[in-house]
Tab-separated table of C-alpha atoms and ligand atoms in Angstrom:
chain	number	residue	atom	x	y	z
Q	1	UNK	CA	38.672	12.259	-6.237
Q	2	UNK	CA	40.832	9.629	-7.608
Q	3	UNK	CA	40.884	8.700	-11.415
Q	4	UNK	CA	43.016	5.614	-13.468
Q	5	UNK	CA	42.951	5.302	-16.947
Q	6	UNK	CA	43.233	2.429	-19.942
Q	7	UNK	CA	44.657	4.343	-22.887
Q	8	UNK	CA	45.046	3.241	-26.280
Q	9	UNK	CA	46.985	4.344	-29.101
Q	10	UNK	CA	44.575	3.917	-31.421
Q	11	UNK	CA	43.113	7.302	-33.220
Q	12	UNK	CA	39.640	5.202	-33.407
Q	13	UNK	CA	39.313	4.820	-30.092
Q	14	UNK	CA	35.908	5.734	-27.618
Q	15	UNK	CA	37.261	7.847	-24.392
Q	16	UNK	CA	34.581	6.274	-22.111
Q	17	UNK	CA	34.643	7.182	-18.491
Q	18	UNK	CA	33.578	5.081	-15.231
Q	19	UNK	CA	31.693	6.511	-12.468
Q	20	UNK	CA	30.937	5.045	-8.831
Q	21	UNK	CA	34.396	2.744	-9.798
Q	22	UNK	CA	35.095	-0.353	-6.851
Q	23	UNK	CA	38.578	-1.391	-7.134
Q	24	UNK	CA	36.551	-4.762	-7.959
Q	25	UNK	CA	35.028	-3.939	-11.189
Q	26	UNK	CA	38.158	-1.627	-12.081
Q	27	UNK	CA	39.916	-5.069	-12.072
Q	28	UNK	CA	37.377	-6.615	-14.248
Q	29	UNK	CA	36.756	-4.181	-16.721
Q	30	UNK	CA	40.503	-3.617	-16.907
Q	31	UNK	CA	41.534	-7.420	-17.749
Q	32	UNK	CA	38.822	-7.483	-20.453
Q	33	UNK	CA	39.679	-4.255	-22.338
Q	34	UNK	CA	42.840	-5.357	-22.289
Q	35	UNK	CA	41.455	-8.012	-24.140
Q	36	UNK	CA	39.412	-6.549	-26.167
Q	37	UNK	CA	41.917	-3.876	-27.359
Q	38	UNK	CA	43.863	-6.518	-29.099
Q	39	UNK	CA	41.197	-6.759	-31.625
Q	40	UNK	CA	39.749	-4.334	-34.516
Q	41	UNK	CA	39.103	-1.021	-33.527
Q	42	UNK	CA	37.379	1.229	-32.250
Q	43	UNK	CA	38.904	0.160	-29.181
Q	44	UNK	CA	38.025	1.743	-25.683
Q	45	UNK	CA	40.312	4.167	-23.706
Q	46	UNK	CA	38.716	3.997	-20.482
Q	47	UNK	CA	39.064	6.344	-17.115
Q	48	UNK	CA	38.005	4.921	-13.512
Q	49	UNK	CA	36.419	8.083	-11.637
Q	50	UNK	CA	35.713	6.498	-8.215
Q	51	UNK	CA	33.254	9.310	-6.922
Q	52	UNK	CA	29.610	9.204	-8.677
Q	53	UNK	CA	27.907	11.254	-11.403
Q	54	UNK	CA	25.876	13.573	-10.690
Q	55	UNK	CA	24.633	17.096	-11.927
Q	56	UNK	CA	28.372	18.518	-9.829
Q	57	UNK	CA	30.635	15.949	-11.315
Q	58	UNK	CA	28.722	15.862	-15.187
Q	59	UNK	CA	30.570	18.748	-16.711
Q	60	UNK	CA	33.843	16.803	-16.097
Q	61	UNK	CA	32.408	14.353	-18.960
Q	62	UNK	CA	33.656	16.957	-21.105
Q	63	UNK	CA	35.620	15.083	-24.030
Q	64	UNK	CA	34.100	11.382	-23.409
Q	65	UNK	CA	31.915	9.779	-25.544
Q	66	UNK	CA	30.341	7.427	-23.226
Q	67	UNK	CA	29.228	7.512	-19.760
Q	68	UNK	CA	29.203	4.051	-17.629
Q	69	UNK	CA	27.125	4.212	-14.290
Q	70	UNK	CA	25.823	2.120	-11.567
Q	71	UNK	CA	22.995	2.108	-9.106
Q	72	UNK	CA	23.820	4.980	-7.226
Q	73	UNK	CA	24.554	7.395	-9.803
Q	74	UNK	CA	22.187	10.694	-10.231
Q	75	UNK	CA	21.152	10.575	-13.678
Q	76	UNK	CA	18.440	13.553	-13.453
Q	77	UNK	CA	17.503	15.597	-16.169
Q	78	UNK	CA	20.335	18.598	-14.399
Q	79	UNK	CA	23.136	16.046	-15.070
Q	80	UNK	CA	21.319	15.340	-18.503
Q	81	UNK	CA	21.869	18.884	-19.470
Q	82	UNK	CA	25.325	18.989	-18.189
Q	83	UNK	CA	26.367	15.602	-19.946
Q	84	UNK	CA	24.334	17.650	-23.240
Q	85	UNK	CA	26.752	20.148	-22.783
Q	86	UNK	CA	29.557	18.080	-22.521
Q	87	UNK	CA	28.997	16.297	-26.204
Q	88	UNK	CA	28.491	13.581	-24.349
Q	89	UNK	CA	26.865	10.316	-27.466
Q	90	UNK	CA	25.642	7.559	-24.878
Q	91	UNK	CA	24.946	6.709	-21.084
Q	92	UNK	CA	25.736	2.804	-20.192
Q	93	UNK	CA	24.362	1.389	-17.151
Q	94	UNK	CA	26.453	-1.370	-15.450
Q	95	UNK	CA	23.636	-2.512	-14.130
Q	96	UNK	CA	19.924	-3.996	-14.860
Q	97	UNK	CA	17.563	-1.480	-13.033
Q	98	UNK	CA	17.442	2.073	-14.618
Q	99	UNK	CA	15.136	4.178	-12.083
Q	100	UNK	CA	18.131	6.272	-11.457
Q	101	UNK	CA	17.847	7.535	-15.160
Q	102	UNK	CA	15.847	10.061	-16.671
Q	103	UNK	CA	15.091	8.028	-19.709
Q	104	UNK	CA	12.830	10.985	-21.125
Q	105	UNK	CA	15.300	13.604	-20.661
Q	106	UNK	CA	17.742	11.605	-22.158
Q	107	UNK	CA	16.468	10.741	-25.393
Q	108	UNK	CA	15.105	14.480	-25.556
Q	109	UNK	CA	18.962	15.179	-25.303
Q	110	UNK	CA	19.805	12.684	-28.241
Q	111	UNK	CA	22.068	10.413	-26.022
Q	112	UNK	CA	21.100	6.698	-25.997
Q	113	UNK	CA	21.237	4.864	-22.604
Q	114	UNK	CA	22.120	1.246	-22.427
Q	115	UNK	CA	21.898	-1.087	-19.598
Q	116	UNK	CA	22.706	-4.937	-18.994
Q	117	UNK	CA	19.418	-6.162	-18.482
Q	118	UNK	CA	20.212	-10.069	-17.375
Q	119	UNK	CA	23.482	-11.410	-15.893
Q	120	UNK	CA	22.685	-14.229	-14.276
Q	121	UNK	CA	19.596	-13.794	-12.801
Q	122	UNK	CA	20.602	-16.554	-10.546
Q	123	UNK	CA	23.169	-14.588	-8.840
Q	124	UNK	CA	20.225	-12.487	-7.191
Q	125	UNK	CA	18.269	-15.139	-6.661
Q	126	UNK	CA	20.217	-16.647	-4.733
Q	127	UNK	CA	21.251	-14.059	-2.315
Q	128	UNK	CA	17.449	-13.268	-2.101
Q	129	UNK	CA	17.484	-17.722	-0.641
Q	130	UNK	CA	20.043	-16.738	1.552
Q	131	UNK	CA	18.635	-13.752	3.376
Q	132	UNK	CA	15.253	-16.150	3.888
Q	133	UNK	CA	17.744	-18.734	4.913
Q	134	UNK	CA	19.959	-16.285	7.537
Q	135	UNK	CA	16.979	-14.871	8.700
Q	136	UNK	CA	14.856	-17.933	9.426
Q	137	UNK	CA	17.550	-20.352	10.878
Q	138	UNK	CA	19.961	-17.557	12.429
Q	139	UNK	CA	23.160	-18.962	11.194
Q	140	UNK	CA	24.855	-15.347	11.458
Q	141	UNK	CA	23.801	-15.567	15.344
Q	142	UNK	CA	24.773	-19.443	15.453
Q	143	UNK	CA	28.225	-18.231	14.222
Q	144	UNK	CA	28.886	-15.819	16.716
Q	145	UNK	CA	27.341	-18.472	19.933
Q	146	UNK	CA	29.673	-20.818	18.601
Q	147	UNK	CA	33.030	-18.828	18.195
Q	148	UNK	CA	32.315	-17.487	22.094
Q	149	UNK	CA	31.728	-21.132	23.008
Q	150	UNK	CA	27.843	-20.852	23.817
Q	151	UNK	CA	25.799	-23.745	22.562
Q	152	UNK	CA	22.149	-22.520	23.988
Q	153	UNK	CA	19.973	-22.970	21.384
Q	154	UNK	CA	17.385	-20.919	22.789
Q	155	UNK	CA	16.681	-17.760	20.128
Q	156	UNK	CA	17.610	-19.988	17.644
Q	157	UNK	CA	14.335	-21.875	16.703
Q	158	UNK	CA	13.480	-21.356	12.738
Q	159	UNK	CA	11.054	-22.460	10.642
Q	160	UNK	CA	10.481	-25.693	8.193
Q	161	UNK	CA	10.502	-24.073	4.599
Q	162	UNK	CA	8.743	-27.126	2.905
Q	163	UNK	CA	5.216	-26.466	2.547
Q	164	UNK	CA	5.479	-22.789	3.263
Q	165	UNK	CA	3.508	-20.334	1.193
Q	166	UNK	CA	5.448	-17.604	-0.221
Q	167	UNK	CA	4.411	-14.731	-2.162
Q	168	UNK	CA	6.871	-13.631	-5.208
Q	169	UNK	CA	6.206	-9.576	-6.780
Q	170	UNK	CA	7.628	-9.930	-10.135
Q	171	UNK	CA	8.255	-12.821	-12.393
Q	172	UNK	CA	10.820	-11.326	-14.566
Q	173	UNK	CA	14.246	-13.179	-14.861
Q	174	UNK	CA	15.165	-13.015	-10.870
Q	175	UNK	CA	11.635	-13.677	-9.816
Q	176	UNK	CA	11.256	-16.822	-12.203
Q	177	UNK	CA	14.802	-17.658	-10.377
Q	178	UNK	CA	14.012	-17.361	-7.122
Q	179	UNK	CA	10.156	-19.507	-8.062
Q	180	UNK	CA	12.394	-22.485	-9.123
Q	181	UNK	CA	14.761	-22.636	-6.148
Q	182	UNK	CA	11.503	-22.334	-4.138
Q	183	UNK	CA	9.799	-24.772	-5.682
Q	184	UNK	CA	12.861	-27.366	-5.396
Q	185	UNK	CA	12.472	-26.167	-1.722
Q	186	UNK	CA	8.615	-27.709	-2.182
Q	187	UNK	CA	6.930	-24.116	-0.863
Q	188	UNK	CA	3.404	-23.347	-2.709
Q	189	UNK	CA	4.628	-20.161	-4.506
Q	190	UNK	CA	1.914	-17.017	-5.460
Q	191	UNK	CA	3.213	-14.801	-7.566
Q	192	UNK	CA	1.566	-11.441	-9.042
Q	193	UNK	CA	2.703	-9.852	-11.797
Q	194	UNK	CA	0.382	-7.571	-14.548
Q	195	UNK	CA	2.456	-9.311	-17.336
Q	196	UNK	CA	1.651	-13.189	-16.537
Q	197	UNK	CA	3.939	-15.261	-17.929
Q	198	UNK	CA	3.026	-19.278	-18.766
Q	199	UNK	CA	6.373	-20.439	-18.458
Q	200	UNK	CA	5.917	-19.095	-14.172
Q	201	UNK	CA	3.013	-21.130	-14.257
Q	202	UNK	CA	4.354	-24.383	-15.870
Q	203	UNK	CA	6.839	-24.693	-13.098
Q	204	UNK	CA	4.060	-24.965	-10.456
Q	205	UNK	CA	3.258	-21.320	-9.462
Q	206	UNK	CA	-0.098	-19.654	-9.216
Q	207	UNK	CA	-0.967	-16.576	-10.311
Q	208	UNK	CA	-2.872	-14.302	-7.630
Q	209	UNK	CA	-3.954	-11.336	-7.180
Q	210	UNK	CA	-1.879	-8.615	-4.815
Q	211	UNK	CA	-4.179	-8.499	-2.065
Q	212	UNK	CA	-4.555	-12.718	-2.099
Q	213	UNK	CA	-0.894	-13.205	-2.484
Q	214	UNK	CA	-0.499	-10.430	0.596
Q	215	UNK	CA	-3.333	-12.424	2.603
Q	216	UNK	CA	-1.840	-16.074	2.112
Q	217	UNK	CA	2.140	-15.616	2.190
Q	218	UNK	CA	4.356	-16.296	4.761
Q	219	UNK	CA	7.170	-14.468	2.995
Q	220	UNK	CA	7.144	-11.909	0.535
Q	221	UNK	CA	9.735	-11.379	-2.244
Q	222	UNK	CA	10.278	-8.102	-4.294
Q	223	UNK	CA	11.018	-8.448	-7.394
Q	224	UNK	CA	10.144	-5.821	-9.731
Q	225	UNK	CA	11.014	-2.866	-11.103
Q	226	UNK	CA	10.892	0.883	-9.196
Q	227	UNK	CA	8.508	2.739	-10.736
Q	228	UNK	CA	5.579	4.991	-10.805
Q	229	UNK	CA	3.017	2.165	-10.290
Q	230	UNK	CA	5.329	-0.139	-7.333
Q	231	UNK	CA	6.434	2.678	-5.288
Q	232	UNK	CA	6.471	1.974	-1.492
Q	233	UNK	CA	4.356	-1.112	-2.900
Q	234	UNK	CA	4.533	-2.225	0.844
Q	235	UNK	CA	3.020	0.590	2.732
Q	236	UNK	CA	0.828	0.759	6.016
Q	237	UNK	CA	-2.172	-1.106	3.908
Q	238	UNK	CA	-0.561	-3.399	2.213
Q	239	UNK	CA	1.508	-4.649	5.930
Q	240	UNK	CA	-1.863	-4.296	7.282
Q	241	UNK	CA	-3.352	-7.453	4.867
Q	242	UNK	CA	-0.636	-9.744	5.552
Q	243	UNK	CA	-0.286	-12.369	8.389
Q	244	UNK	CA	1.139	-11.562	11.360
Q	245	UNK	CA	4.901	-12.439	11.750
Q	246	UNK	CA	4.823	-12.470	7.635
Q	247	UNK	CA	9.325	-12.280	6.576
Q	248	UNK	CA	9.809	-9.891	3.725
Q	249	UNK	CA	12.432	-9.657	1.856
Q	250	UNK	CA	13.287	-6.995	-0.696
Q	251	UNK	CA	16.264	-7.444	-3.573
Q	252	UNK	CA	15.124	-5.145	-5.752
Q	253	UNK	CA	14.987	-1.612	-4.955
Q	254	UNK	CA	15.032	0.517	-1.753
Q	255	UNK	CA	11.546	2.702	-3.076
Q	256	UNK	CA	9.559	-0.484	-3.328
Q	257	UNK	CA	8.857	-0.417	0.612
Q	258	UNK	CA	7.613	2.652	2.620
Q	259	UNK	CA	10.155	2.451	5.730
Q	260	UNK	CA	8.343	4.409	8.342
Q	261	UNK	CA	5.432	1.710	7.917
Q	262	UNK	CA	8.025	-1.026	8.145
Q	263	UNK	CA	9.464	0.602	11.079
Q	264	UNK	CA	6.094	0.439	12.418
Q	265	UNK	CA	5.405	-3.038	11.229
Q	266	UNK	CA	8.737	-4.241	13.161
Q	267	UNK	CA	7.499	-2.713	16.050
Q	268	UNK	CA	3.891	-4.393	16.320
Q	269	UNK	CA	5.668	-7.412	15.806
Q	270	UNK	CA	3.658	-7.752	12.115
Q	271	UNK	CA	6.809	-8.377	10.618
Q	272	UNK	CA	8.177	-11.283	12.031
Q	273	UNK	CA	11.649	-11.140	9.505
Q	274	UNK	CA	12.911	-8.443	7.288
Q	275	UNK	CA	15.680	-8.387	4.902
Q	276	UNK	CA	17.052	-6.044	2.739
Q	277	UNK	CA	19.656	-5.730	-0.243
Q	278	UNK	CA	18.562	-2.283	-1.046
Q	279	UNK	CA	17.452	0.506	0.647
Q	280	UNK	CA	15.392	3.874	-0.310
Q	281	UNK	CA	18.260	6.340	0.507
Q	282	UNK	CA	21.481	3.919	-0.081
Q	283	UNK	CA	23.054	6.092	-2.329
Q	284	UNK	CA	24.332	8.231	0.673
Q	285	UNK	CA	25.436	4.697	2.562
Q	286	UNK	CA	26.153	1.841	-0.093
Q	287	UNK	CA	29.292	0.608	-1.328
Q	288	UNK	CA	31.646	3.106	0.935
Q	289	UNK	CA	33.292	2.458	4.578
Q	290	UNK	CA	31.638	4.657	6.777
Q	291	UNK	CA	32.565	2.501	9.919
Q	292	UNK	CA	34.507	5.637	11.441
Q	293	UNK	CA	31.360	7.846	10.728
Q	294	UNK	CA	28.743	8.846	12.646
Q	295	UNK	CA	25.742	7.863	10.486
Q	296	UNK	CA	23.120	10.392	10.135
Q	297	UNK	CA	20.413	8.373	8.657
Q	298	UNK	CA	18.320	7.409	11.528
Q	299	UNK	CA	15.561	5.431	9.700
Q	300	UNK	CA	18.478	3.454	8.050
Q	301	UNK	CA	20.006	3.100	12.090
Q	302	UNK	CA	16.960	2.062	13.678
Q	303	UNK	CA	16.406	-0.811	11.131
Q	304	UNK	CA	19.586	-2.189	12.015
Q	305	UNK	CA	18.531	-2.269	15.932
Q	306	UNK	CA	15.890	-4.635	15.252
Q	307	UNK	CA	17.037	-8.691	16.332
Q	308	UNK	CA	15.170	-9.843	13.230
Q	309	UNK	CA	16.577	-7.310	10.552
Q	310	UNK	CA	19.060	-8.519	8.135
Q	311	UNK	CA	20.663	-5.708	6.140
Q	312	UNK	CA	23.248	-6.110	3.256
Q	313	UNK	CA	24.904	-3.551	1.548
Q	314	UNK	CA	23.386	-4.052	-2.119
Q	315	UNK	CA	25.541	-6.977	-3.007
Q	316	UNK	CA	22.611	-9.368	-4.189
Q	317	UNK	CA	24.803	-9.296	-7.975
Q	318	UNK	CA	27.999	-9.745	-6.485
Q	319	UNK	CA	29.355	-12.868	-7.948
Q	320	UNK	CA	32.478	-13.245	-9.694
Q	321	UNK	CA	30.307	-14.396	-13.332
Q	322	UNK	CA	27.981	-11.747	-12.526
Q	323	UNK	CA	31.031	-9.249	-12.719
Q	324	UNK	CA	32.049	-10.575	-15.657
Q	325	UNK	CA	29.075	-10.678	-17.219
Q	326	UNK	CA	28.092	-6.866	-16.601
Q	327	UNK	CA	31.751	-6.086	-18.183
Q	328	UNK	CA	31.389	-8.117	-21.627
Q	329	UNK	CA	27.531	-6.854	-21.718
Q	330	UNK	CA	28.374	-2.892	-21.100
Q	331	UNK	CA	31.420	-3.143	-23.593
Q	332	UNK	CA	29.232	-4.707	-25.782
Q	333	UNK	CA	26.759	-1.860	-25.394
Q	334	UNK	CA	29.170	1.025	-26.175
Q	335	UNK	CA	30.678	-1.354	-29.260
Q	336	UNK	CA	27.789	-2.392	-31.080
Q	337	UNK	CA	24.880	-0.391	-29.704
Q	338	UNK	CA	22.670	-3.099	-28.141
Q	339	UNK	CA	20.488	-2.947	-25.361
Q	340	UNK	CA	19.648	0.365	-25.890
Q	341	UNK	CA	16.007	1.513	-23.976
O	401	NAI	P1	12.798	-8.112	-15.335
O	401	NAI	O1	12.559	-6.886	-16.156
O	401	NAI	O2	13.237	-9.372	-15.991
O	401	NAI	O3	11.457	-8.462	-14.513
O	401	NAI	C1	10.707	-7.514	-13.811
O	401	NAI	C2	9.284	-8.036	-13.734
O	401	NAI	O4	8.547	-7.164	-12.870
O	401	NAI	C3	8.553	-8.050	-15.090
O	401	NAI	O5	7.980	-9.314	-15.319
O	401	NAI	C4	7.499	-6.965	-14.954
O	401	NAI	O6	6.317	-7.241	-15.675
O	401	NAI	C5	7.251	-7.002	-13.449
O	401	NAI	N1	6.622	-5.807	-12.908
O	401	NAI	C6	6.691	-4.536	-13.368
O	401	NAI	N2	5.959	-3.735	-12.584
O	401	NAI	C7	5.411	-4.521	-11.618
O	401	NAI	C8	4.555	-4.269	-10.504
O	401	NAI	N3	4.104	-3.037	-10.228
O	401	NAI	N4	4.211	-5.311	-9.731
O	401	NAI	C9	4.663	-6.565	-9.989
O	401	NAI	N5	5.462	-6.862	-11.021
O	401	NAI	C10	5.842	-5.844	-11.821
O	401	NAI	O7	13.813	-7.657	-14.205
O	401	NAI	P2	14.779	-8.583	-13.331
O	401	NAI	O8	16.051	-8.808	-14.080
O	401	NAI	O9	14.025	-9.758	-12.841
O	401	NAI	O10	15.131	-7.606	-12.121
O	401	NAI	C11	14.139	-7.198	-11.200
O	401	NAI	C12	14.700	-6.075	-10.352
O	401	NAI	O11	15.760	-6.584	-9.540
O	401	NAI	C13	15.370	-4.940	-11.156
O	401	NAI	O12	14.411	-3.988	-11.590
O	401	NAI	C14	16.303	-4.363	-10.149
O	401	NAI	O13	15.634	-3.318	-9.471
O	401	NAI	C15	16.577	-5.502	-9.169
O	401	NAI	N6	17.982	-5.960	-9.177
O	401	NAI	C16	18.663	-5.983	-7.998
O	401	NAI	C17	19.980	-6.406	-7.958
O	401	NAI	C18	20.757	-6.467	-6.680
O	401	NAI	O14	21.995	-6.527	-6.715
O	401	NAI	N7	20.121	-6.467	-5.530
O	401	NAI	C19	20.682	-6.790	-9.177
O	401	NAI	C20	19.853	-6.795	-10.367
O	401	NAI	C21	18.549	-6.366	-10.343
């Protein structure tokens, strides 16, 4: 376990500690409280923990006021208790999505939870275009032909996006994104959403119902929450009302798709494209080298044996703004007390 810290010598300082740290963000969050701590107090005496919180690693919260996590972090009611017991005030998520929290458990506790609910909502959006993009033209296959000095086109043949239906699951910030790139890429976009929104449908997007948008697109975006009501959201039934050969595409959250019915769908050749940012058991994978490891997770290693899987490691907010943006918003959070759930 390896730990860095920001101290201050300021009595009014917050001890706030990072978990799940990338050397990345340390560098980010480090050049801005440095910033920061040049101005009126409180000021923030920060420590990097690179290995994640969970219910083991809570107690070591134990004189911190605030807790900053990402993705990946166990937030369960058992680390709840533990961060209770540690006097921990307030939980900040780096992040936008909070599934990984116990929300309930935590305000039961009395500590607040925070979380950085838009940073460029581009930045997903366009990672969601260029997993459509890879997938459909094969660039990342082009790039290896080329290097080796093979020209054959054949595998290679994509698809004409203009004109394309395409069926968006969420019109919050990264949905409306991705609708307007789509749109200046003239597709006819469906969207569902239970919360319709009349700025989605000024831009030129219909609202549909889930079963129409999964019977008329040739892609289909996630991009919604994890919850009770969009778990595993594409299942067996779902795969079963869209076209054959349909490319989905999910940037949201790993739980939103049932993987043995994908695995299934790859198979019958129903799913003609698939790519993923995120994926339902990533916290054991995501963000660490495990290229010298014999990965265990075999429904994670037989998606990536499929010739028309494209698989990134959860890196649809990995800009350089987006980075920034997260850091200002979470110190924000733990200064003033905004974005609280
Ligand atoms: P948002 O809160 O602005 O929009 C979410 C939309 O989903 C809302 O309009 C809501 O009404 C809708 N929704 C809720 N339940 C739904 C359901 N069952 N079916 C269809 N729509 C539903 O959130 P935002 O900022 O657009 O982010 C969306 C998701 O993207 C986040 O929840 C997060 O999981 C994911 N995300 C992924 C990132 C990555 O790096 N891959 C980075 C940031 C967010």
């Amino acid at each position: 376990m390896s730990q860095n810290k920001i101290e201050t010598d300021s009595e009014s300082s917050r001890k706030v500690v990072f978990f799940s740290t990338r050397p990345y963000e340390k560098n980010v969050f480090t050049a801005l409280l440095c910033e920061r701590n040049k101005s009126l107090p409180p000021r923030i005496e920060a420590t990097f923990f690179e290995h994640p919180l969970n219910p083991s690693t809570a107690a070591s919260c134990k004189g911190f006021s605030d807790v900053v996590v990402f993705v990946n972090d166990n937030v369960n009611a058992e680390t709840i208790d533990a961060l209770k017991h540690a006097d921990v005030e307030h939980i900040a998520l780096r992040c936008a999505g909070f599934n990984n929290v116990d929300v309930n458990a935590a305000t039961r506790a009395g500590i607040s939870v925070s979380r950085v609910p838009a940073y460029s909502p581009e930045t997903v959006a366009e990672h969601t275009l260029a997993l459509i993009l890879t997938l459909n033209r094969k660039t990342h296959k082009a790039y290896n032909r080329v290097r080796e000095g093979n020209f054959n086109l054949a595998g290679l043949i994509g698809f004409t996006l203009h004109n394309k239906t395409v069926g968006v699951i969420g019109t919050g910030r990264i949905g409306k994104a991705v609708i307007r790139i789509l749109l200046g890429f003239g597709c006819r976009v469906l969207c569902f959403d239970p919360i319709e929104d009349v700025s989605v449908k000024k831009m030129g997007a219909h609202y549909v119902s889930l079963d129409e948008l999964f019977a008329m697109s040739a892609i289909v975006t996630l991009h919604c929450p994890l919850n009770e009501h969009s778990h595993h959201i594409i299942n067996e039934s779902s795969l079963a009302q869209m076209p054959d050969g349909v490319m989905l595409i999910n940037t949201s959250r790993g739980g939103l798709v049932d993987n043995d019915a994908i695995i299934k769908g790859l198979k019958s050749r129903k799913i003609g494209y698939l790519g993923l940012d995120v994926y339902e058991r990533e916290s054991e994978l995501f963000f660490v080298d495990h290229s010298q490891e014999i990965i265990q997770d075999d429904v994670f290693q037989r998606l990536t044996t499929f010739p028309n899987v494209l698989i990134t490691g959860h890196q649809g907010f990995f800009t350089e703004e987006a980075l920034e943006e997260i850091a200002n918003t979470t110190i924000d959070n733990i200064l003033s007390g905004s974005n609280r759930l």
